[in-house]
Amino acid sequence: MDVNEIETLNLSKIRWDSHGLVPAIIQDVETKDVLMLAYMNEESLRRTLQEGKACYYSRSRQSLWLKGETSGHFQEIIDIKFDCDQDALLLTVKQTGMACHENHFSCFHYDLTHDGFKVIGEPEVRPEPTLGRTLELLTDVIHSRNQERPEGAYTTYLFEKGIDKILKKVGEECAEVIIAAKNADPEEIKSEVSDLFYHVLVMMEEREVGVSEVARELQKRRK
């Protein structure tokens, strides 16, 4: 979307409140953590679309603020949606650094307990994606390698060698997982299971089977 398209973009379907604002929920693209709640007006939304970085409206200062302008903790826009009532936005972002002014990754780092609010997590610590999300992200990289075939990449080598080579590697990694388990070495087990997961994902990409399809199959087996 170029500048002219952004300037003429019809935002009238959004149900701005009496102050011309709409709440925006911010979610990290990698961890899927909800990072913060902010507000946007039409000007800040258009600037966000134009610059590709989240810009909000500060109700206390009554002015626009580009997230990360002073801290360097910018939010690169991946996707923007609004809800069925058209009165709230969901921004999916790639968060640089910490999102919260208290130096936590997410502003939602307080847990409600019988004794009040308790801080959860540590400042300056970026949470790691879950295993499921990590596999999704790795799948995206493998798919990209299959489409682009960058020279020198190991994944490219596997796709160019074909399914027999890929299956040979899957078999080898299965055997190495068994050996690692027999050796009872946690570090070796982690390494070999990671190798197996990777090669299985390459096989799935080659055979055009998505991780979401496997997820649905596993869901059926939950009891």
JSON list of C-alpha atoms in Angstrom, two decimals:
[
{"chain": "A", "resi": 1, "resn": "MET", "atom": "CA", "xyz": [0.00, 0.00, 0.00]},
{"chain": "A", "resi": 2, "resn": "ASP", "atom": "CA", "xyz": [1.63, 3.26, -1.12]},
{"chain": "A", "resi": 3, "resn": "VAL", "atom": "CA", "xyz": [1.32, 6.70, 0.47]},
{"chain": "A", "resi": 4, "resn": "ASN", "atom": "CA", "xyz": [-1.52, 7.85, -1.78]},
{"chain": "A", "resi": 5, "resn": "GLU", "atom": "CA", "xyz": [-3.55, 4.72, -1.04]},
{"chain": "A", "resi": 6, "resn": "ILE", "atom": "CA", "xyz": [-3.05, 5.23, 2.70]},
{"chain": "A", "resi": 7, "resn": "GLU", "atom": "CA", "xyz": [-4.13, 8.87, 2.52]},
{"chain": "A", "resi": 8, "resn": "THR", "atom": "CA", "xyz": [-7.34, 7.96, 0.68]},
{"chain": "A", "resi": 9, "resn": "LEU", "atom": "CA", "xyz": [-8.02, 4.78, 2.67]},
{"chain": "A", "resi": 10, "resn": "ASN", "atom": "CA", "xyz": [-11.61, 4.74, 3.93]},
{"chain": "A", "resi": 11, "resn": "LEU", "atom": "CA", "xyz": [-11.55, 4.21, 7.70]},
{"chain": "A", "resi": 12, "resn": "SER", "atom": "CA", "xyz": [-15.16, 5.21, 8.25]},
{"chain": "A", "resi": 13, "resn": "LYS", "atom": "CA", "xyz": [-16.18, 1.63, 9.10]},
{"chain": "A", "resi": 14, "resn": "ILE", "atom": "CA", "xyz": [-14.15, 1.80, 12.30]},
{"chain": "A", "resi": 15, "resn": "ARG", "atom": "CA", "xyz": [-16.37, 2.85, 15.20]},
{"chain": "A", "resi": 16, "resn": "TRP", "atom": "CA", "xyz": [-14.26, 5.60, 16.75]},
{"chain": "A", "resi": 17, "resn": "ASP", "atom": "CA", "xyz": [-15.40, 6.65, 20.23]},
{"chain": "A", "resi": 18, "resn": "SER", "atom": "CA", "xyz": [-16.61, 10.16, 21.11]},
{"chain": "A", "resi": 19, "resn": "HIS", "atom": "CA", "xyz": [-12.96, 11.30, 21.33]},
{"chain": "A", "resi": 20, "resn": "GLY", "atom": "CA", "xyz": [-12.10, 9.87, 17.91]},
{"chain": "A", "resi": 21, "resn": "LEU", "atom": "CA", "xyz": [-10.16, 6.96, 19.43]},
{"chain": "A", "resi": 22, "resn": "VAL", "atom": "CA", "xyz": [-10.23, 3.19, 19.17]},
{"chain": "A", "resi": 23, "resn": "PRO", "atom": "CA", "xyz": [-8.46, 0.70, 21.50]},
{"chain": "A", "resi": 24, "resn": "ALA", "atom": "CA", "xyz": [-5.68, -1.37, 19.97]},
{"chain": "A", "resi": 25, "resn": "ILE", "atom": "CA", "xyz": [-4.53, -4.72, 21.35]},
{"chain": "A", "resi": 26, "resn": "ILE", "atom": "CA", "xyz": [-0.91, -5.48, 20.50]},
{"chain": "A", "resi": 27, "resn": "GLN", "atom": "CA", "xyz": [0.32, -9.07, 20.02]},
{"chain": "A", "resi": 28, "resn": "ASP", "atom": "CA", "xyz": [3.84, -10.31, 19.32]},
{"chain": "A", "resi": 29, "resn": "VAL", "atom": "CA", "xyz": [4.12, -12.31, 16.11]},
{"chain": "A", "resi": 30, "resn": "GLU", "atom": "CA", "xyz": [6.68, -14.80, 17.42]},
{"chain": "A", "resi": 31, "resn": "THR", "atom": "CA", "xyz": [5.60, -15.58, 20.98]},
{"chain": "A", "resi": 32, "resn": "LYS", "atom": "CA", "xyz": [1.90, -14.70, 20.50]},
{"chain": "A", "resi": 33, "resn": "ASP", "atom": "CA", "xyz": [2.09, -12.85, 23.84]},
{"chain": "A", "resi": 34, "resn": "VAL", "atom": "CA", "xyz": [-0.34, -9.96, 24.30]},
{"chain": "A", "resi": 35, "resn": "LEU", "atom": "CA", "xyz": [2.05, -7.05, 24.77]},
{"chain": "A", "resi": 36, "resn": "MET", "atom": "CA", "xyz": [-0.07, -4.02, 25.60]},
{"chain": "A", "resi": 37, "resn": "LEU", "atom": "CA", "xyz": [-3.26, -2.05, 25.14]},
{"chain": "A", "resi": 38, "resn": "ALA", "atom": "CA", "xyz": [-3.05, 1.37, 23.52]},
{"chain": "A", "resi": 39, "resn": "TYR", "atom": "CA", "xyz": [-5.27, 3.82, 21.67]},
{"chain": "A", "resi": 40, "resn": "MET", "atom": "CA", "xyz": [-5.19, 5.09, 18.13]},
{"chain": "A", "resi": 41, "resn": "ASN", "atom": "CA", "xyz": [-6.90, 7.90, 16.28]},
{"chain": "A", "resi": 42, "resn": "GLU", "atom": "CA", "xyz": [-7.22, 8.15, 12.53]},
{"chain": "A", "resi": 43, "resn": "GLU", "atom": "CA", "xyz": [-3.97, 10.10, 12.17]},
{"chain": "A", "resi": 44, "resn": "SER", "atom": "CA", "xyz": [-1.94, 7.62, 14.20]},
{"chain": "A", "resi": 45, "resn": "LEU", "atom": "CA", "xyz": [-3.41, 4.68, 12.29]},
{"chain": "A", "resi": 46, "resn": "ARG", "atom": "CA", "xyz": [-2.56, 6.24, 8.95]},
{"chain": "A", "resi": 47, "resn": "ARG", "atom": "CA", "xyz": [0.97, 7.00, 10.16]},
{"chain": "A", "resi": 48, "resn": "THR", "atom": "CA", "xyz": [1.28, 3.39, 11.36]},
{"chain": "A", "resi": 49, "resn": "LEU", "atom": "CA", "xyz": [0.28, 2.13, 7.92]},
{"chain": "A", "resi": 50, "resn": "GLN", "atom": "CA", "xyz": [2.61, 4.57, 6.18]},
{"chain": "A", "resi": 51, "resn": "GLU", "atom": "CA", "xyz": [5.73, 3.91, 8.28]},
{"chain": "A", "resi": 52, "resn": "GLY", "atom": "CA", "xyz": [5.16, 0.23, 9.08]},
{"chain": "A", "resi": 53, "resn": "LYS", "atom": "CA", "xyz": [5.79, 0.94, 12.77]},
{"chain": "A", "resi": 54, "resn": "ALA", "atom": "CA", "xyz": [3.18, 1.26, 15.50]},
{"chain": "A", "resi": 55, "resn": "CYS", "atom": "CA", "xyz": [2.15, 4.81, 16.29]},
{"chain": "A", "resi": 56, "resn": "TYR", "atom": "CA", "xyz": [-0.41, 5.51, 19.01]},
{"chain": "A", "resi": 57, "resn": "TYR", "atom": "CA", "xyz": [-2.32, 8.39, 20.55]},
{"chain": "A", "resi": 58, "resn": "SER", "atom": "CA", "xyz": [-1.44, 9.32, 24.13]},
{"chain": "A", "resi": 59, "resn": "ARG", "atom": "CA", "xyz": [-4.56, 10.30, 26.04]},
{"chain": "A", "resi": 60, "resn": "SER", "atom": "CA", "xyz": [-2.52, 11.82, 28.88]},
{"chain": "A", "resi": 61, "resn": "ARG", "atom": "CA", "xyz": [-0.31, 13.95, 26.60]},
{"chain": "A", "resi": 62, "resn": "GLN", "atom": "CA", "xyz": [-2.99, 14.34, 23.94]},
{"chain": "A", "resi": 63, "resn": "SER", "atom": "CA", "xyz": [-0.48, 13.78, 21.16]},
{"chain": "A", "resi": 64, "resn": "LEU", "atom": "CA", "xyz": [0.81, 11.06, 18.87]},
{"chain": "A", "resi": 65, "resn": "TRP", "atom": "CA", "xyz": [3.66, 8.84, 20.03]},
{"chain": "A", "resi": 66, "resn": "LEU", "atom": "CA", "xyz": [5.71, 6.50, 17.90]},
{"chain": "A", "resi": 67, "resn": "LYS", "atom": "CA", "xyz": [6.36, 3.40, 19.97]},
{"chain": "A", "resi": 68, "resn": "GLY", "atom": "CA", "xyz": [10.13, 3.07, 20.50]},
{"chain": "A", "resi": 69, "resn": "GLU", "atom": "CA", "xyz": [10.98, 6.60, 19.40]},
{"chain": "A", "resi": 70, "resn": "THR", "atom": "CA", "xyz": [12.96, 7.25, 22.59]},
{"chain": "A", "resi": 71, "resn": "SER", "atom": "CA", "xyz": [13.65, 3.69, 23.80]},
{"chain": "A", "resi": 72, "resn": "GLY", "atom": "CA", "xyz": [14.44, 2.08, 20.44]},
{"chain": "A", "resi": 73, "resn": "HIS", "atom": "CA", "xyz": [11.86, -0.63, 21.22]},
{"chain": "A", "resi": 74, "resn": "PHE", "atom": "CA", "xyz": [9.94, -0.28, 17.98]},
{"chain": "A", "resi": 75, "resn": "GLN", "atom": "CA", "xyz": [7.01, -2.43, 16.90]},
{"chain": "A", "resi": 76, "resn": "GLU", "atom": "CA", "xyz": [7.17, -3.48, 13.25]},
{"chain": "A", "resi": 77, "resn": "ILE", "atom": "CA", "xyz": [3.67, -4.02, 11.88]},
{"chain": "A", "resi": 78, "resn": "ILE", "atom": "CA", "xyz": [2.95, -7.50, 10.55]},
{"chain": "A", "resi": 79, "resn": "ASP", "atom": "CA", "xyz": [-0.84, -7.35, 10.37]},
{"chain": "A", "resi": 80, "resn": "ILE", "atom": "CA", "xyz": [-3.79, -5.22, 11.46]},
{"chain": "A", "resi": 81, "resn": "LYS", "atom": "CA", "xyz": [-7.35, -6.44, 11.99]},
{"chain": "A", "resi": 82, "resn": "PHE", "atom": "CA", "xyz": [-10.46, -5.00, 13.60]},
{"chain": "A", "resi": 83, "resn": "ASP", "atom": "CA", "xyz": [-13.12, -6.96, 15.45]},
{"chain": "A", "resi": 84, "resn": "CYS", "atom": "CA", "xyz": [-16.70, -7.89, 14.55]},
{"chain": "A", "resi": 85, "resn": "ASP", "atom": "CA", "xyz": [-18.07, -4.81, 16.33]},
{"chain": "A", "resi": 86, "resn": "GLN", "atom": "CA", "xyz": [-15.54, -2.68, 14.45]},
{"chain": "A", "resi": 87, "resn": "ASP", "atom": "CA", "xyz": [-14.59, -0.86, 17.64]},
{"chain": "A", "resi": 88, "resn": "ALA", "atom": "CA", "xyz": [-11.23, -2.45, 18.49]},
{"chain": "A", "resi": 89, "resn": "LEU", "atom": "CA", "xyz": [-8.02, -3.16, 16.58]},
{"chain": "A", "resi": 90, "resn": "LEU", "atom": "CA", "xyz": [-5.63, -6.10, 16.81]},
{"chain": "A", "resi": 91, "resn": "LEU", "atom": "CA", "xyz": [-2.06, -5.32, 15.78]},
{"chain": "A", "resi": 92, "resn": "THR", "atom": "CA", "xyz": [0.34, -8.19, 15.19]},
{"chain": "A", "resi": 93, "resn": "VAL", "atom": "CA", "xyz": [3.87, -6.84, 15.54]},
{"chain": "A", "resi": 94, "resn": "LYS", "atom": "CA", "xyz": [7.50, -7.85, 15.61]},
{"chain": "A", "resi": 95, "resn": "GLN", "atom": "CA", "xyz": [8.62, -6.40, 18.93]},
{"chain": "A", "resi": 96, "resn": "THR", "atom": "CA", "xyz": [12.13, -5.02, 19.30]},
{"chain": "A", "resi": 97, "resn": "GLY", "atom": "CA", "xyz": [13.28, -5.13, 22.91]},
{"chain": "A", "resi": 98, "resn": "MET", "atom": "CA", "xyz": [10.67, -4.76, 25.63]},
{"chain": "A", "resi": 99, "resn": "ALA", "atom": "CA", "xyz": [7.12, -3.49, 25.11]},
{"chain": "A", "resi": 100, "resn": "CYS", "atom": "CA", "xyz": [6.47, -2.25, 28.66]},
{"chain": "A", "resi": 101, "resn": "HIS", "atom": "CA", "xyz": [7.85, 0.97, 30.14]},
{"chain": "A", "resi": 102, "resn": "GLU", "atom": "CA", "xyz": [8.66, -1.08, 33.27]},
{"chain": "A", "resi": 103, "resn": "ASN", "atom": "CA", "xyz": [11.13, -2.99, 31.07]},
{"chain": "A", "resi": 104, "resn": "HIS", "atom": "CA", "xyz": [9.10, -6.20, 30.83]},
{"chain": "A", "resi": 105, "resn": "PHE", "atom": "CA", "xyz": [8.38, -7.82, 27.51]},
{"chain": "A", "resi": 106, "resn": "SER", "atom": "CA", "xyz": [4.63, -7.48, 28.06]},
{"chain": "A", "resi": 107, "resn": "CYS", "atom": "CA", "xyz": [2.70, -4.88, 30.00]},
{"chain": "A", "resi": 108, "resn": "PHE", "atom": "CA", "xyz": [0.60, -7.75, 31.34]},
{"chain": "A", "resi": 109, "resn": "HIS", "atom": "CA", "xyz": [3.18, -8.94, 33.87]},
{"chain": "A", "resi": 110, "resn": "TYR", "atom": "CA", "xyz": [1.05, -8.76, 37.00]},
{"chain": "A", "resi": 111, "resn": "ASP", "atom": "CA", "xyz": [-0.88, -11.75, 38.31]},
{"chain": "A", "resi": 112, "resn": "LEU", "atom": "CA", "xyz": [-4.03, -11.20, 40.37]},
{"chain": "A", "resi": 113, "resn": "THR", "atom": "CA", "xyz": [-3.82, -13.07, 43.70]},
{"chain": "A", "resi": 114, "resn": "HIS", "atom": "CA", "xyz": [-5.71, -13.03, 47.02]},
{"chain": "A", "resi": 115, "resn": "ASP", "atom": "CA", "xyz": [-3.01, -10.71, 48.35]},
{"chain": "A", "resi": 116, "resn": "GLY", "atom": "CA", "xyz": [-3.24, -8.29, 45.43]},
{"chain": "A", "resi": 117, "resn": "PHE", "atom": "CA", "xyz": [-1.09, -8.03, 42.34]},
{"chain": "A", "resi": 118, "resn": "LYS", "atom": "CA", "xyz": [2.09, -10.08, 42.02]},
{"chain": "A", "resi": 119, "resn": "VAL", "atom": "CA", "xyz": [4.80, -9.49, 39.42]},
{"chain": "A", "resi": 120, "resn": "ILE", "atom": "CA", "xyz": [5.37, -12.45, 37.12]},
{"chain": "A", "resi": 121, "resn": "GLY", "atom": "CA", "xyz": [8.38, -12.92, 34.91]},
{"chain": "A", "resi": 122, "resn": "GLU", "atom": "CA", "xyz": [11.64, -11.01, 34.91]},
{"chain": "A", "resi": 123, "resn": "PRO", "atom": "CA", "xyz": [12.45, -7.59, 33.42]},
{"chain": "A", "resi": 124, "resn": "GLU", "atom": "CA", "xyz": [14.56, -7.49, 30.26]},
{"chain": "A", "resi": 125, "resn": "VAL", "atom": "CA", "xyz": [13.68, -11.12, 29.50]},
{"chain": "A", "resi": 126, "resn": "ARG", "atom": "CA", "xyz": [12.05, -12.00, 26.20]},
{"chain": "A", "resi": 127, "resn": "PRO", "atom": "CA", "xyz": [9.94, -15.17, 26.58]},
{"chain": "A", "resi": 128, "resn": "GLU", "atom": "CA", "xyz": [10.69, -18.00, 24.21]},
{"chain": "A", "resi": 129, "resn": "PRO", "atom": "CA", "xyz": [8.00, -19.22, 21.80]},
{"chain": "A", "resi": 130, "resn": "THR", "atom": "CA", "xyz": [6.29, -22.46, 22.74]},
{"chain": "A", "resi": 131, "resn": "LEU", "atom": "CA", "xyz": [7.33, -25.67, 21.00]},
{"chain": "A", "resi": 132, "resn": "GLY", "atom": "CA", "xyz": [4.26, -25.52, 18.78]},
{"chain": "A", "resi": 133, "resn": "ARG", "atom": "CA", "xyz": [4.96, -21.93, 17.76]},
{"chain": "A", "resi": 134, "resn": "THR", "atom": "CA", "xyz": [8.65, -22.72, 17.22]},
{"chain": "A", "resi": 135, "resn": "LEU", "atom": "CA", "xyz": [7.70, -25.53, 14.85]},
{"chain": "A", "resi": 136, "resn": "GLU", "atom": "CA", "xyz": [5.39, -23.14, 12.98]},
{"chain": "A", "resi": 137, "resn": "LEU", "atom": "CA", "xyz": [8.17, -20.58, 12.60]},
{"chain": "A", "resi": 138, "resn": "LEU", "atom": "CA", "xyz": [10.63, -23.24, 11.49]},
{"chain": "A", "resi": 139, "resn": "THR", "atom": "CA", "xyz": [8.08, -24.53, 9.00]},
{"chain": "A", "resi": 140, "resn": "ASP", "atom": "CA", "xyz": [7.84, -21.05, 7.49]},
{"chain": "A", "resi": 141, "resn": "VAL", "atom": "CA", "xyz": [11.64, -20.96, 7.05]},
{"chain": "A", "resi": 142, "resn": "ILE", "atom": "CA", "xyz": [11.69, -24.42, 5.48]},
{"chain": "A", "resi": 143, "resn": "HIS", "atom": "CA", "xyz": [8.87, -23.46, 3.09]},
{"chain": "A", "resi": 144, "resn": "SER", "atom": "CA", "xyz": [10.79, -20.33, 2.12]},
{"chain": "A", "resi": 145, "resn": "ARG", "atom": "CA", "xyz": [13.92, -22.39, 1.45]},
{"chain": "A", "resi": 146, "resn": "ASN", "atom": "CA", "xyz": [11.90, -24.75, -0.73]},
{"chain": "A", "resi": 147, "resn": "GLN", "atom": "CA", "xyz": [10.47, -21.88, -2.76]},
{"chain": "A", "resi": 148, "resn": "GLU", "atom": "CA", "xyz": [13.64, -19.81, -3.10]},
{"chain": "A", "resi": 149, "resn": "ARG", "atom": "CA", "xyz": [16.35, -22.50, -2.98]},
{"chain": "A", "resi": 150, "resn": "PRO", "atom": "CA", "xyz": [19.16, -20.20, -1.72]},
{"chain": "A", "resi": 151, "resn": "GLU", "atom": "CA", "xyz": [22.58, -21.50, -2.73]},
{"chain": "A", "resi": 152, "resn": "GLY", "atom": "CA", "xyz": [24.60, -23.09, 0.07]},
{"chain": "A", "resi": 153, "resn": "ALA", "atom": "CA", "xyz": [21.67, -23.70, 2.43]},
{"chain": "A", "resi": 154, "resn": "TYR", "atom": "CA", "xyz": [21.45, -27.23, 3.86]},
{"chain": "A", "resi": 155, "resn": "THR", "atom": "CA", "xyz": [17.68, -27.24, 3.43]},
{"chain": "A", "resi": 156, "resn": "THR", "atom": "CA", "xyz": [18.12, -26.41, -0.26]},
{"chain": "A", "resi": 157, "resn": "TYR", "atom": "CA", "xyz": [20.53, -29.34, -0.54]},
{"chain": "A", "resi": 158, "resn": "LEU", "atom": "CA", "xyz": [17.93, -31.71, 0.91]},
{"chain": "A", "resi": 159, "resn": "PHE", "atom": "CA", "xyz": [15.17, -30.56, -1.44]},
{"chain": "A", "resi": 160, "resn": "GLU", "atom": "CA", "xyz": [17.44, -30.80, -4.46]},
{"chain": "A", "resi": 161, "resn": "LYS", "atom": "CA", "xyz": [18.52, -34.33, -3.51]},
{"chain": "A", "resi": 162, "resn": "GLY", "atom": "CA", "xyz": [14.88, -35.35, -3.23]},
{"chain": "A", "resi": 163, "resn": "ILE", "atom": "CA", "xyz": [12.65, -37.50, -1.06]},
{"chain": "A", "resi": 164, "resn": "ASP", "atom": "CA", "xyz": [14.97, -40.50, -0.80]},
{"chain": "A", "resi": 165, "resn": "LYS", "atom": "CA", "xyz": [17.74, -38.39, 0.74]},
{"chain": "A", "resi": 166, "resn": "ILE", "atom": "CA", "xyz": [15.25, -36.70, 3.07]},
{"chain": "A", "resi": 167, "resn": "LEU", "atom": "CA", "xyz": [13.83, -40.02, 4.23]},
{"chain": "A", "resi": 168, "resn": "LYS", "atom": "CA", "xyz": [17.33, -41.40, 4.76]},
{"chain": "A", "resi": 169, "resn": "LYS", "atom": "CA", "xyz": [18.06, -38.46, 7.08]},
{"chain": "A", "resi": 170, "resn": "VAL", "atom": "CA", "xyz": [14.78, -38.99, 8.94]},
{"chain": "A", "resi": 171, "resn": "GLY", "atom": "CA", "xyz": [15.72, -42.64, 9.49]},
{"chain": "A", "resi": 172, "resn": "GLU", "atom": "CA", "xyz": [19.22, -41.73, 10.66]},
{"chain": "A", "resi": 173, "resn": "GLU", "atom": "CA", "xyz": [17.89, -39.17, 13.12]},
{"chain": "A", "resi": 174, "resn": "CYS", "atom": "CA", "xyz": [15.36, -41.67, 14.50]},
{"chain": "A", "resi": 175, "resn": "ALA", "atom": "CA", "xyz": [18.22, -44.05, 15.26]},
{"chain": "A", "resi": 176, "resn": "GLU", "atom": "CA", "xyz": [20.28, -41.29, 16.86]},
{"chain": "A", "resi": 177, "resn": "VAL", "atom": "CA", "xyz": [17.35, -40.32, 19.11]},
{"chain": "A", "resi": 178, "resn": "ILE", "atom": "CA", "xyz": [17.15, -43.93, 20.28]},
{"chain": "A", "resi": 179, "resn": "ILE", "atom": "CA", "xyz": [20.89, -44.02, 20.99]},
{"chain": "A", "resi": 180, "resn": "ALA", "atom": "CA", "xyz": [20.72, -40.70, 22.85]},
{"chain": "A", "resi": 181, "resn": "ALA", "atom": "CA", "xyz": [17.86, -41.99, 24.99]},
{"chain": "A", "resi": 182, "resn": "LYS", "atom": "CA", "xyz": [19.78, -45.19, 25.79]},
{"chain": "A", "resi": 183, "resn": "ASN", "atom": "CA", "xyz": [22.78, -43.04, 26.79]},
{"chain": "A", "resi": 184, "resn": "ALA", "atom": "CA", "xyz": [20.50, -41.08, 29.16]},
{"chain": "A", "resi": 185, "resn": "ASP", "atom": "CA", "xyz": [22.25, -37.83, 28.21]},
{"chain": "A", "resi": 186, "resn": "PRO", "atom": "CA", "xyz": [19.73, -34.93, 28.35]},
{"chain": "A", "resi": 187, "resn": "GLU", "atom": "CA", "xyz": [21.87, -32.65, 26.16]},
{"chain": "A", "resi": 188, "resn": "GLU", "atom": "CA", "xyz": [22.30, -35.35, 23.54]},
{"chain": "A", "resi": 189, "resn": "ILE", "atom": "CA", "xyz": [18.59, -36.11, 23.62]},
{"chain": "A", "resi": 190, "resn": "LYS", "atom": "CA", "xyz": [17.67, -32.44, 23.09]},
{"chain": "A", "resi": 191, "resn": "SER", "atom": "CA", "xyz": [20.07, -32.17, 20.18]},
{"chain": "A", "resi": 192, "resn": "GLU", "atom": "CA", "xyz": [19.00, -35.35, 18.43]},
{"chain": "A", "resi": 193, "resn": "VAL", "atom": "CA", "xyz": [15.27, -34.75, 18.91]},
{"chain": "A", "resi": 194, "resn": "SER", "atom": "CA", "xyz": [15.74, -31.27, 17.43]},
{"chain": "A", "resi": 195, "resn": "ASP", "atom": "CA", "xyz": [17.49, -32.80, 14.42]},
{"chain": "A", "resi": 196, "resn": "LEU", "atom": "CA", "xyz": [14.64, -35.29, 14.02]},
{"chain": "A", "resi": 197, "resn": "PHE", "atom": "CA", "xyz": [11.97, -32.60, 14.25]},
{"chain": "A", "resi": 198, "resn": "TYR", "atom": "CA", "xyz": [13.75, -30.53, 11.61]},
{"chain": "A", "resi": 199, "resn": "HIS", "atom": "CA", "xyz": [14.12, -33.37, 9.12]},
{"chain": "A", "resi": 200, "resn": "VAL", "atom": "CA", "xyz": [10.51, -34.49, 9.66]},
{"chain": "A", "resi": 201, "resn": "LEU", "atom": "CA", "xyz": [9.37, -30.93, 8.87]},
{"chain": "A", "resi": 202, "resn": "VAL", "atom": "CA", "xyz": [11.46, -30.99, 5.68]},
{"chain": "A", "resi": 203, "resn": "MET", "atom": "CA", "xyz": [9.80, -34.28, 4.73]},
{"chain": "A", "resi": 204, "resn": "MET", "atom": "CA", "xyz": [6.36, -32.81, 5.44]},
{"chain": "A", "resi": 205, "resn": "GLU", "atom": "CA", "xyz": [7.13, -29.77, 3.28]},
{"chain": "A", "resi": 206, "resn": "GLU", "atom": "CA", "xyz": [8.30, -32.02, 0.44]},
{"chain": "A", "resi": 207, "resn": "ARG", "atom": "CA", "xyz": [5.10, -34.08, 0.72]},
{"chain": "A", "resi": 208, "resn": "GLU", "atom": "CA", "xyz": [2.90, -30.96, 1.17]},
{"chain": "A", "resi": 209, "resn": "VAL", "atom": "CA", "xyz": [1.58, -31.85, 4.61]},
{"chain": "A", "resi": 210, "resn": "GLY", "atom": "CA", "xyz": [1.15, -28.86, 6.93]},
{"chain": "A", "resi": 211, "resn": "VAL", "atom": "CA", "xyz": [1.82, -28.77, 10.66]},
{"chain": "A", "resi": 212, "resn": "SER", "atom": "CA", "xyz": [-1.75, -27.56, 11.16]},
{"chain": "A", "resi": 213, "resn": "GLU", "atom": "CA", "xyz": [-2.98, -30.84, 9.67]},
{"chain": "A", "resi": 214, "resn": "VAL", "atom": "CA", "xyz": [-0.86, -32.81, 12.13]},
{"chain": "A", "resi": 215, "resn": "ALA", "atom": "CA", "xyz": [-2.12, -30.59, 14.95]},
{"chain": "A", "resi": 216, "resn": "ARG", "atom": "CA", "xyz": [-5.72, -31.42, 14.02]},
{"chain": "A", "resi": 217, "resn": "GLU", "atom": "CA", "xyz": [-4.90, -35.13, 13.95]},
{"chain": "A", "resi": 218, "resn": "LEU", "atom": "CA", "xyz": [-3.30, -34.93, 17.39]},
{"chain": "A", "resi": 219, "resn": "GLN", "atom": "CA", "xyz": [-6.30, -33.04, 18.73]},
{"chain": "A", "resi": 220, "resn": "LYS", "atom": "CA", "xyz": [-8.48, -35.99, 17.77]},
{"chain": "A", "resi": 221, "resn": "ARG", "atom": "CA", "xyz": [-6.32, -38.23, 19.95]},
{"chain": "A", "resi": 222, "resn": "ARG", "atom": "CA", "xyz": [-6.71, -36.19, 23.10]},
{"chain": "A", "resi": 223, "resn": "LYS", "atom": "CA", "xyz": [-8.68, -38.03, 25.75]}
]
